[in-house]
XYZ file of C-alpha atoms in Angstrom:
564
model
C 58.703 70.410 172.803
C 58.912 66.722 172.060
C 57.284 64.894 169.299
C 57.392 61.948 167.137
C 60.487 61.751 164.672
C 57.936 61.495 161.647
C 55.878 64.442 163.254
C 58.966 66.624 163.727
C 58.054 68.946 160.664
C 54.574 69.206 160.993
C 53.406 71.985 163.397
C 50.473 74.301 162.969
C 49.327 77.467 164.666
C 45.784 77.097 165.947
C 43.658 79.815 165.746
C 40.166 78.575 166.810
C 37.964 75.400 167.641
C 34.416 74.669 167.580
C 32.286 71.962 168.287
C 30.048 71.990 165.264
C 31.332 71.558 161.668
C 29.456 73.713 159.789
C 30.451 76.443 162.308
C 33.839 75.526 161.711
C 33.646 75.433 158.108
C 31.962 79.089 158.426
C 35.260 80.689 160.428
C 37.536 78.780 157.973
C 36.131 80.626 155.382
C 36.341 84.191 157.090
C 39.647 83.649 158.030
C 40.716 82.260 154.501
C 39.619 85.532 153.062
C 42.454 87.201 155.102
C 45.070 85.136 155.576
C 46.982 82.356 153.665
C 47.139 78.387 154.499
C 44.187 78.301 156.259
C 43.063 74.525 156.907
C 41.338 72.476 159.441
C 41.239 68.947 161.059
C 38.676 67.335 163.122
C 41.071 66.828 166.387
C 38.739 64.616 168.498
C 36.837 65.010 171.734
C 33.739 66.811 169.277
C 36.229 69.889 168.352
C 36.882 71.011 164.969
C 40.451 72.958 164.456
C 41.337 75.546 162.435
C 44.943 76.163 161.681
C 47.013 77.770 159.505
C 49.915 75.678 158.228
C 51.887 73.153 157.845
C 55.343 74.506 159.246
C 58.550 73.143 161.258
C 58.553 73.719 164.484
C 60.669 77.233 164.334
C 58.515 78.652 161.378
C 55.467 77.851 163.350
C 56.710 79.789 166.707
C 57.716 83.082 164.303
C 54.341 83.135 162.324
C 52.714 82.926 165.369
C 54.438 85.763 166.918
C 53.986 87.594 163.252
C 50.244 87.025 163.372
C 50.035 88.285 167.275
C 51.855 91.048 166.807
C 49.702 92.505 164.018
C 46.554 91.511 165.446
C 45.087 89.450 162.841
C 44.467 86.083 164.844
C 43.070 85.745 168.659
C 45.443 86.454 171.621
C 45.075 82.816 172.841
C 46.011 81.139 169.172
C 49.181 78.901 169.768
C 51.368 76.426 168.025
C 50.399 72.742 167.921
C 51.891 69.196 166.811
C 49.750 67.739 164.163
C 51.064 64.514 165.062
C 46.955 63.353 166.339
C 44.799 65.329 163.719
C 42.285 63.366 162.092
C 40.116 64.287 158.893
C 40.834 67.129 156.950
C 37.267 69.300 156.710
C 39.015 72.723 155.369
C 39.505 73.300 152.681
C 36.290 71.654 151.383
C 37.316 69.002 148.925
C 40.830 69.727 149.543
C 43.417 67.055 149.784
C 44.328 65.794 153.427
C 47.993 66.535 154.370
C 49.963 63.381 155.154
C 49.585 63.341 159.454
C 50.875 60.004 160.587
C 48.168 58.557 162.982
C 48.508 56.708 166.117
C 47.453 56.092 169.755
C 47.798 58.858 171.829
C 50.555 58.112 174.211
C 52.444 60.531 176.998
C 54.200 63.425 175.035
C 55.244 66.603 176.385
C 53.167 69.230 176.890
C 53.506 72.138 173.525
C 53.809 75.700 174.344
C 53.093 78.489 172.495
C 54.134 82.280 173.060
C 51.081 84.443 174.504
C 51.542 88.306 174.197
C 49.147 91.156 175.047
C 50.028 94.108 172.126
C 51.597 96.941 174.592
C 52.145 100.844 173.579
C 55.348 101.833 172.649
C 57.545 102.902 175.042
C 58.478 106.098 172.465
C 54.850 107.244 171.863
C 54.138 110.695 170.969
C 52.863 112.827 173.890
C 48.826 112.866 173.329
C 46.785 115.525 174.886
C 43.732 114.083 176.914
C 41.151 113.925 174.371
C 43.735 111.824 172.165
C 44.822 109.740 175.228
C 41.133 109.165 175.520
C 40.861 108.040 171.784
C 43.940 105.798 171.826
C 42.353 104.225 175.037
C 39.036 103.564 173.307
C 40.868 101.357 170.949
C 41.811 99.074 173.714
C 40.748 95.312 173.882
C 38.856 94.330 176.687
C 42.184 91.754 177.456
C 44.740 95.197 177.337
C 42.061 97.170 179.428
C 42.175 94.066 182.393
C 45.744 94.033 181.868
C 45.889 97.689 182.703
C 44.238 97.187 185.743
C 46.525 94.447 186.524
C 49.442 96.812 186.242
C 47.988 99.274 188.442
C 47.132 97.164 191.063
C 50.488 95.347 190.955
C 52.023 99.400 191.126
C 49.689 99.657 194.534
C 47.378 102.110 193.080
C 44.227 99.674 192.467
C 42.274 97.423 194.256
C 38.566 97.097 192.646
C 37.334 94.098 190.340
C 39.966 93.332 187.168
C 36.874 93.950 184.716
C 38.356 96.308 182.303
C 35.676 98.915 182.687
C 37.162 102.099 183.654
C 35.233 103.520 186.051
C 36.014 105.654 188.856
C 37.791 103.304 191.018
C 40.255 103.218 187.841
C 40.309 106.610 186.852
C 41.598 107.704 190.892
C 43.965 104.543 190.373
C 45.322 106.253 186.908
C 45.346 110.165 188.853
C 47.605 108.581 191.411
C 49.616 106.979 189.669
C 50.563 110.099 187.323
C 50.521 112.203 190.733
C 53.142 109.678 191.837
C 55.146 109.672 188.662
C 54.775 113.655 188.733
C 52.513 113.709 185.423
C 49.698 115.818 185.059
C 46.658 114.065 186.658
C 43.946 113.643 184.320
C 42.905 110.321 185.235
C 43.397 109.261 181.903
C 46.726 107.784 181.015
C 48.503 108.924 177.592
C 50.013 105.887 175.341
C 53.361 106.767 176.509
C 52.127 106.432 180.726
C 50.619 103.382 179.704
C 54.021 101.843 177.871
C 56.063 103.355 181.179
C 53.616 101.590 183.649
C 53.795 98.507 181.853
C 57.601 98.539 181.377
C 57.531 98.534 185.313
C 55.154 96.033 185.417
C 56.896 93.584 182.678
C 60.711 94.059 183.876
C 59.860 91.818 187.029
C 59.240 89.167 184.645
C 62.617 89.197 182.938
C 63.835 85.810 182.857
C 60.874 84.169 183.448
C 59.794 83.865 179.612
C 56.264 83.359 180.287
C 54.502 81.198 177.635
C 51.325 79.416 177.343
C 51.677 75.616 178.019
C 48.965 73.348 176.635
C 48.579 69.654 177.836
C 45.967 67.726 176.293
C 46.667 64.723 178.419
C 45.676 66.542 181.269
C 43.238 69.001 179.838
C 45.002 71.843 181.063
C 46.126 75.495 179.486
C 47.673 78.263 181.535
C 51.238 80.415 181.255
C 53.890 79.265 182.726
C 57.771 80.115 183.226
C 59.261 78.203 180.730
C 62.968 79.625 181.398
C 62.529 78.713 184.694
C 60.734 75.043 184.928
C 60.580 72.426 181.907
C 57.895 69.916 181.339
C 59.685 66.537 183.469
C 57.267 63.939 183.378
C 53.761 62.275 184.131
C 53.108 61.388 187.590
C 49.022 61.270 188.012
C 47.505 63.301 189.132
C 50.686 65.608 188.411
C 52.488 66.826 185.589
C 55.263 68.014 186.523
C 57.670 70.753 185.357
C 60.871 70.810 187.444
C 63.328 73.801 187.997
C 65.999 73.874 185.213
C 68.019 76.683 186.543
C 68.861 78.802 189.477
C 65.741 79.355 190.672
C 64.473 76.113 192.473
C 60.833 76.374 191.336
C 58.328 73.917 190.711
C 54.888 73.830 188.905
C 52.519 71.219 188.950
C 49.386 70.495 186.518
C 46.746 68.767 188.780
C 44.034 66.476 186.861
C 42.246 63.306 187.515
C 38.568 62.375 187.628
C 37.063 62.708 190.960
C 34.075 63.353 193.278
C 33.695 65.815 196.435
C 35.394 62.841 198.466
C 38.563 62.851 196.421
C 38.730 66.407 196.454
C 39.223 66.346 200.416
C 41.473 63.258 199.730
C 43.469 65.056 197.785
C 43.746 68.125 199.795
C 44.639 66.165 202.818
C 47.535 64.008 200.643
C 48.961 67.293 199.354
C 49.415 68.819 202.722
C 52.428 65.812 203.442
C 54.492 66.518 200.842
C 57.700 67.981 201.189
C 56.759 71.031 198.509
C 53.973 72.235 200.666
C 55.166 73.442 203.970
C 52.837 73.188 207.096
C 52.289 76.610 208.113
C 50.383 78.853 205.735
C 46.622 79.745 205.434
C 44.410 76.995 203.191
C 41.284 76.589 202.878
C 38.646 73.583 201.599
C 34.895 74.504 200.129
C 32.729 71.921 198.500
C 34.038 72.213 195.079
C 37.252 73.912 195.732
C 40.307 74.394 197.616
C 43.112 76.597 198.035
C 46.755 75.706 200.192
C 49.392 78.367 200.439
C 52.948 76.886 202.644
C 55.012 78.857 203.569
C 58.267 77.857 205.156
C 61.583 75.934 205.157
C 62.524 78.057 201.989
C 59.886 77.240 200.155
C 56.361 79.415 199.479
C 54.011 77.607 197.713
C 50.246 78.103 196.316
C 48.278 75.155 195.433
C 44.790 75.134 194.144
C 41.811 72.721 192.400
C 38.540 72.586 191.698
C 35.890 69.658 190.895
C 33.869 70.359 187.761
C 31.896 67.701 185.648
C 33.540 65.173 187.574
C 36.810 66.146 187.275
C 39.589 67.761 189.210
C 42.008 70.153 188.145
C 44.610 72.656 189.451
C 47.658 73.942 189.418
C 50.655 74.404 192.410
C 53.405 76.770 192.163
C 56.492 76.502 194.164
C 58.957 79.005 194.513
C 61.871 80.142 196.948
C 60.558 81.961 199.665
C 61.444 85.851 200.146
C 61.182 86.560 196.433
C 57.515 87.668 196.659
C 57.620 90.124 193.952
C 58.348 87.652 190.900
C 56.757 85.062 192.629
C 53.206 87.269 192.908
C 53.697 88.226 189.446
C 54.244 84.976 188.251
C 51.686 83.863 190.573
C 49.186 85.980 189.325
C 49.624 85.640 185.541
C 49.393 81.760 186.362
C 45.576 82.336 187.932
C 44.634 84.590 185.421
C 45.834 82.344 182.105
C 44.203 78.909 183.784
C 41.921 77.025 181.836
C 40.520 73.808 181.621
C 40.135 72.108 178.062
C 39.089 68.801 177.371
C 40.566 65.697 178.577
C 41.478 64.444 182.241
C 44.873 62.752 182.970
C 44.955 58.847 182.842
C 46.131 57.199 185.661
C 48.073 54.578 183.638
C 49.549 57.484 181.351
C 53.075 56.400 183.128
C 54.093 53.131 184.069
C 55.734 51.951 187.724
C 59.324 52.530 187.715
C 62.468 52.077 190.011
C 61.981 55.407 191.488
C 58.739 54.293 193.811
C 59.053 54.609 197.034
C 56.800 54.027 200.142
C 57.820 57.801 201.571
C 56.978 59.383 197.865
C 53.309 60.457 196.360
C 53.360 60.892 192.757
C 56.902 60.783 192.417
C 56.951 63.629 195.224
C 58.597 63.399 198.792
C 56.700 63.277 201.374
C 57.667 65.550 204.501
C 59.296 63.237 206.961
C 59.551 64.791 210.449
C 62.755 65.366 212.220
C 62.547 62.399 214.957
C 59.558 58.970 215.040
C 59.399 56.610 217.689
C 56.393 55.191 219.539
C 54.394 55.391 222.487
C 51.165 53.951 224.057
C 47.810 54.954 225.138
C 47.078 55.028 229.024
C 43.842 56.182 228.896
C 40.096 56.287 227.449
C 40.490 60.115 226.284
C 43.560 59.608 224.065
C 46.504 60.081 226.493
C 50.003 58.389 225.540
C 53.197 58.243 227.505
C 56.450 58.128 225.524
C 60.238 58.952 225.797
C 61.065 62.692 226.515
C 63.862 62.188 224.321
C 61.413 61.860 221.348
C 59.360 65.037 222.193
C 62.033 67.436 223.010
C 62.411 70.730 220.713
C 59.182 69.765 218.296
C 57.594 72.608 216.703
C 54.778 70.058 216.369
C 53.798 66.528 217.795
C 51.666 64.309 216.177
C 49.904 60.505 216.858
C 50.402 58.370 213.617
C 51.206 61.362 211.290
C 47.310 62.587 211.873
C 46.319 63.633 215.085
C 48.162 66.752 216.903
C 49.278 66.340 220.679
C 51.332 68.582 223.060
C 53.238 67.437 226.366
C 51.273 67.789 229.381
C 54.245 66.512 231.787
C 57.882 65.133 231.709
C 59.856 64.113 234.188
C 63.515 64.226 233.097
C 65.167 62.136 235.723
C 62.626 58.646 234.526
C 63.077 60.189 231.017
C 59.285 59.902 229.995
C 56.623 62.587 228.643
C 52.989 62.322 228.417
C 51.129 63.689 226.032
C 47.644 64.760 225.078
C 45.848 64.996 221.510
C 44.241 68.453 220.837
C 41.223 67.238 219.383
C 39.063 64.722 220.663
C 40.814 60.958 220.069
C 39.300 57.542 221.412
C 41.530 54.846 221.380
C 40.739 51.509 220.640
C 42.315 49.852 223.665
C 44.827 51.322 226.022
C 47.895 49.587 227.915
C 46.922 47.354 231.104
C 50.165 48.080 233.399
C 51.240 45.034 235.786
C 53.070 46.365 238.864
C 53.859 42.996 240.005
C 57.420 41.734 239.454
C 58.295 39.801 236.201
C 60.173 36.737 236.589
C 63.699 36.646 235.529
C 63.732 34.895 231.971
C 60.250 35.869 231.246
C 59.731 36.252 227.536
C 58.469 39.945 226.638
C 57.768 41.523 223.146
C 58.063 45.671 222.678
C 55.519 46.762 220.400
C 56.762 49.858 218.126
C 57.144 51.442 214.803
C 61.067 50.371 213.990
C 60.680 51.542 210.576
C 59.964 54.862 210.871
C 55.830 54.717 210.005
C 56.826 53.073 206.517
C 54.143 50.243 208.127
C 51.016 51.169 208.906
C 50.844 49.143 211.921
C 53.180 48.185 214.834
C 55.764 45.118 214.788
C 56.683 43.062 217.762
C 60.139 42.703 218.985
C 60.584 39.763 221.036
C 63.594 39.276 224.104
C 63.732 38.446 227.585
C 63.494 40.098 230.926
C 67.305 39.726 232.511
C 67.327 41.468 235.269
C 64.313 44.037 237.531
C 67.080 46.335 238.035
C 69.337 48.529 235.972
C 73.362 47.848 236.270
C 73.608 50.135 238.896
C 71.123 48.554 240.972
C 68.463 51.037 240.303
C 64.888 48.842 240.512
C 62.748 51.626 239.061
C 64.692 50.258 235.682
C 64.323 46.380 234.313
C 67.344 45.120 232.252
C 66.045 43.604 229.021
C 67.804 41.244 225.943
C 66.186 42.378 223.313
C 67.394 43.862 219.668
C 65.126 46.896 219.020
C 65.642 49.804 216.352
C 65.526 53.504 216.997
C 61.716 53.619 216.321
C 60.794 51.327 218.888
C 61.945 53.370 221.942
C 59.153 54.767 223.946
C 57.093 51.351 223.042
C 55.321 49.362 225.365
C 57.011 46.281 226.775
C 54.327 43.217 226.774
C 54.327 40.319 228.867
C 53.672 37.080 227.431
C 49.610 37.600 229.152
C 49.501 40.863 227.077
C 50.189 42.886 230.723
C 52.668 46.007 230.321
C 55.595 45.491 232.389
C 57.196 49.082 231.084
C 58.238 51.250 228.798
C 61.124 50.774 226.576
C 64.090 53.611 227.027
C 66.857 55.131 224.693
C 70.437 54.708 225.039
C 72.539 52.280 227.216
C 71.216 52.718 230.544
C 72.721 56.593 230.693
C 76.211 55.920 231.165
C 79.416 56.050 228.757
C 80.302 52.312 228.567
C 79.788 50.973 225.099
C 77.231 47.764 226.244
C 76.144 44.791 223.808
C 73.422 45.794 221.418
C 71.218 43.277 223.146
C 71.420 44.953 226.681
C 68.525 47.467 226.614
C 66.214 48.805 229.464
C 62.896 49.670 230.736
C 61.197 52.062 232.876
C 59.098 49.893 235.046
C 55.323 50.080 235.202
C 54.767 51.120 239.210
C 57.087 54.468 237.819
C 54.494 54.978 234.945
C 51.516 54.210 237.384
C 52.767 56.811 239.729
C 53.405 59.414 236.874
C 50.043 58.964 235.787
C 48.380 59.306 239.112
C 50.270 63.142 239.199
C 47.943 64.317 236.079
C 45.156 62.784 237.406
C 45.022 59.511 235.032
C 43.766 56.534 236.587
C 46.131 53.483 234.968
C 44.346 50.685 233.743
C 45.484 47.746 236.480
C 46.811 44.292 234.785
C 47.288 41.198 237.012
C 49.427 38.391 235.806
C 47.808 35.857 233.725
C 47.837 33.060 231.187
C 49.791 33.490 228.115
C 47.691 34.482 225.024
C 48.627 33.476 221.259
C 50.955 35.843 219.245
C 48.014 36.746 216.664
C 46.383 38.224 219.602
C 49.455 39.795 221.138
C 50.128 41.058 217.431
C 46.269 42.481 217.647
C 46.587 44.166 221.237
C 50.024 45.828 220.260
C 48.159 47.349 217.486
C 45.439 48.965 219.476
C 47.709 49.993 222.254
C 50.848 51.329 220.645
C 51.157 54.741 219.004
C 53.840 56.555 216.189
C 54.606 59.499 217.871
C 56.213 62.509 215.419
C 58.291 65.096 216.232
C 58.422 67.910 213.576
């Protein structure tokens, strides 16, 4: 825990919180009859908390564990830092403790142990009647935990409701048979202990603890020996790996509505920590995203309720399914919305900001990104074959999926079509007429790998209507493009497309000056499109257009083509 220096020796065990003063005083009176050092403070947002303390941090943790072990306080009790306590209401008339009050700021979430009492492994043998009697003493939470253990062991597949009906009894009987025990359908205390020993062994080294974060309004069990609080990066509270397991936990919290829920659902899927493969579902008020691949198995969920979107993400190594599933089950079962939602101003901007990051998390980047341009009204695009070879996925503008419908290795071109309906704002007008030498040209492209949300123009000249080998299918240009410009349209000063910028240095082994580049002639593009039933839009030699008009034309025609 990270707290202010002035509050380091003031911690309490919070055992309850109520929304009425009278109710809180009555409950505090009840606790005071059987517990020492009961006190109560107004904790803000309409809640009155009942506490035991104060203690230093380590003593508070020990007292919490002791009281949970003997079952005298609720199982969801936890240790709380008192730095933001307000008025004291219990004992009535008592002196308020000297608590430092201050404007709330970003502090680390508080943690508390959460234990569900288990039967001892060396419990005495029981008859079925004795087992039934000891079973009757289990709390509802303990009965639900028993069902989860049976489910994990592969014997139970019904609801986790704490009701021991025929389905639960049959699961107990099957477990007993599998473990060479008399199949009575009633687990003895010793059998329950054995089942839970196996159930809990998977979590060795996880140290699942209840983490309460008042800033985001979320409380949940997380593996605190695997991850630790790192920072607030709205809408996330980040818990990053601390050891050998490269895991990440995110609390998700933001104000919002249905539109923001959809936006969050879309944004999350471009992050590195959420692979594109895996099931996902978006409903009106919630979503679930499971990503599997690249060594990662992630699970993310969020729900819209009362104007607040809250959820979590667990990122775990791919293949470690047994531990991942147990940790995930515990996190899902313990997730609780509490008062509060993450303030987007809680974390000031830092030097770590980057265009390819969202809230401090890296955006998934394509293997290769280049340019292309629309050649038909139904969204067909032409680009270089080099750009789309060996891709698992191809996208236009990082948004629309596409497939290769035609390629010509000799010319080095590929024709792509979107997999869903797409209507471009404009299409390239291809000029078959031979350009004049020394004519000014401009290439539309994405030289910065999509960092800019619109293409840029790079200016140059036509030097020759043939390449260095004399092939008139290619034009030689004097221009200094970037890698991302490859595949982009070569515009004349009138806005007609003269060809497509090609990669490399004319396919030969000689090292040429950087300004020597080549384009595939527009006539070759028209012919290739005709083989696919695409009639290219023709262009004629016209008057020059303004740089502003040419820039707008390039923005409408040029496409960012990404290979994933």
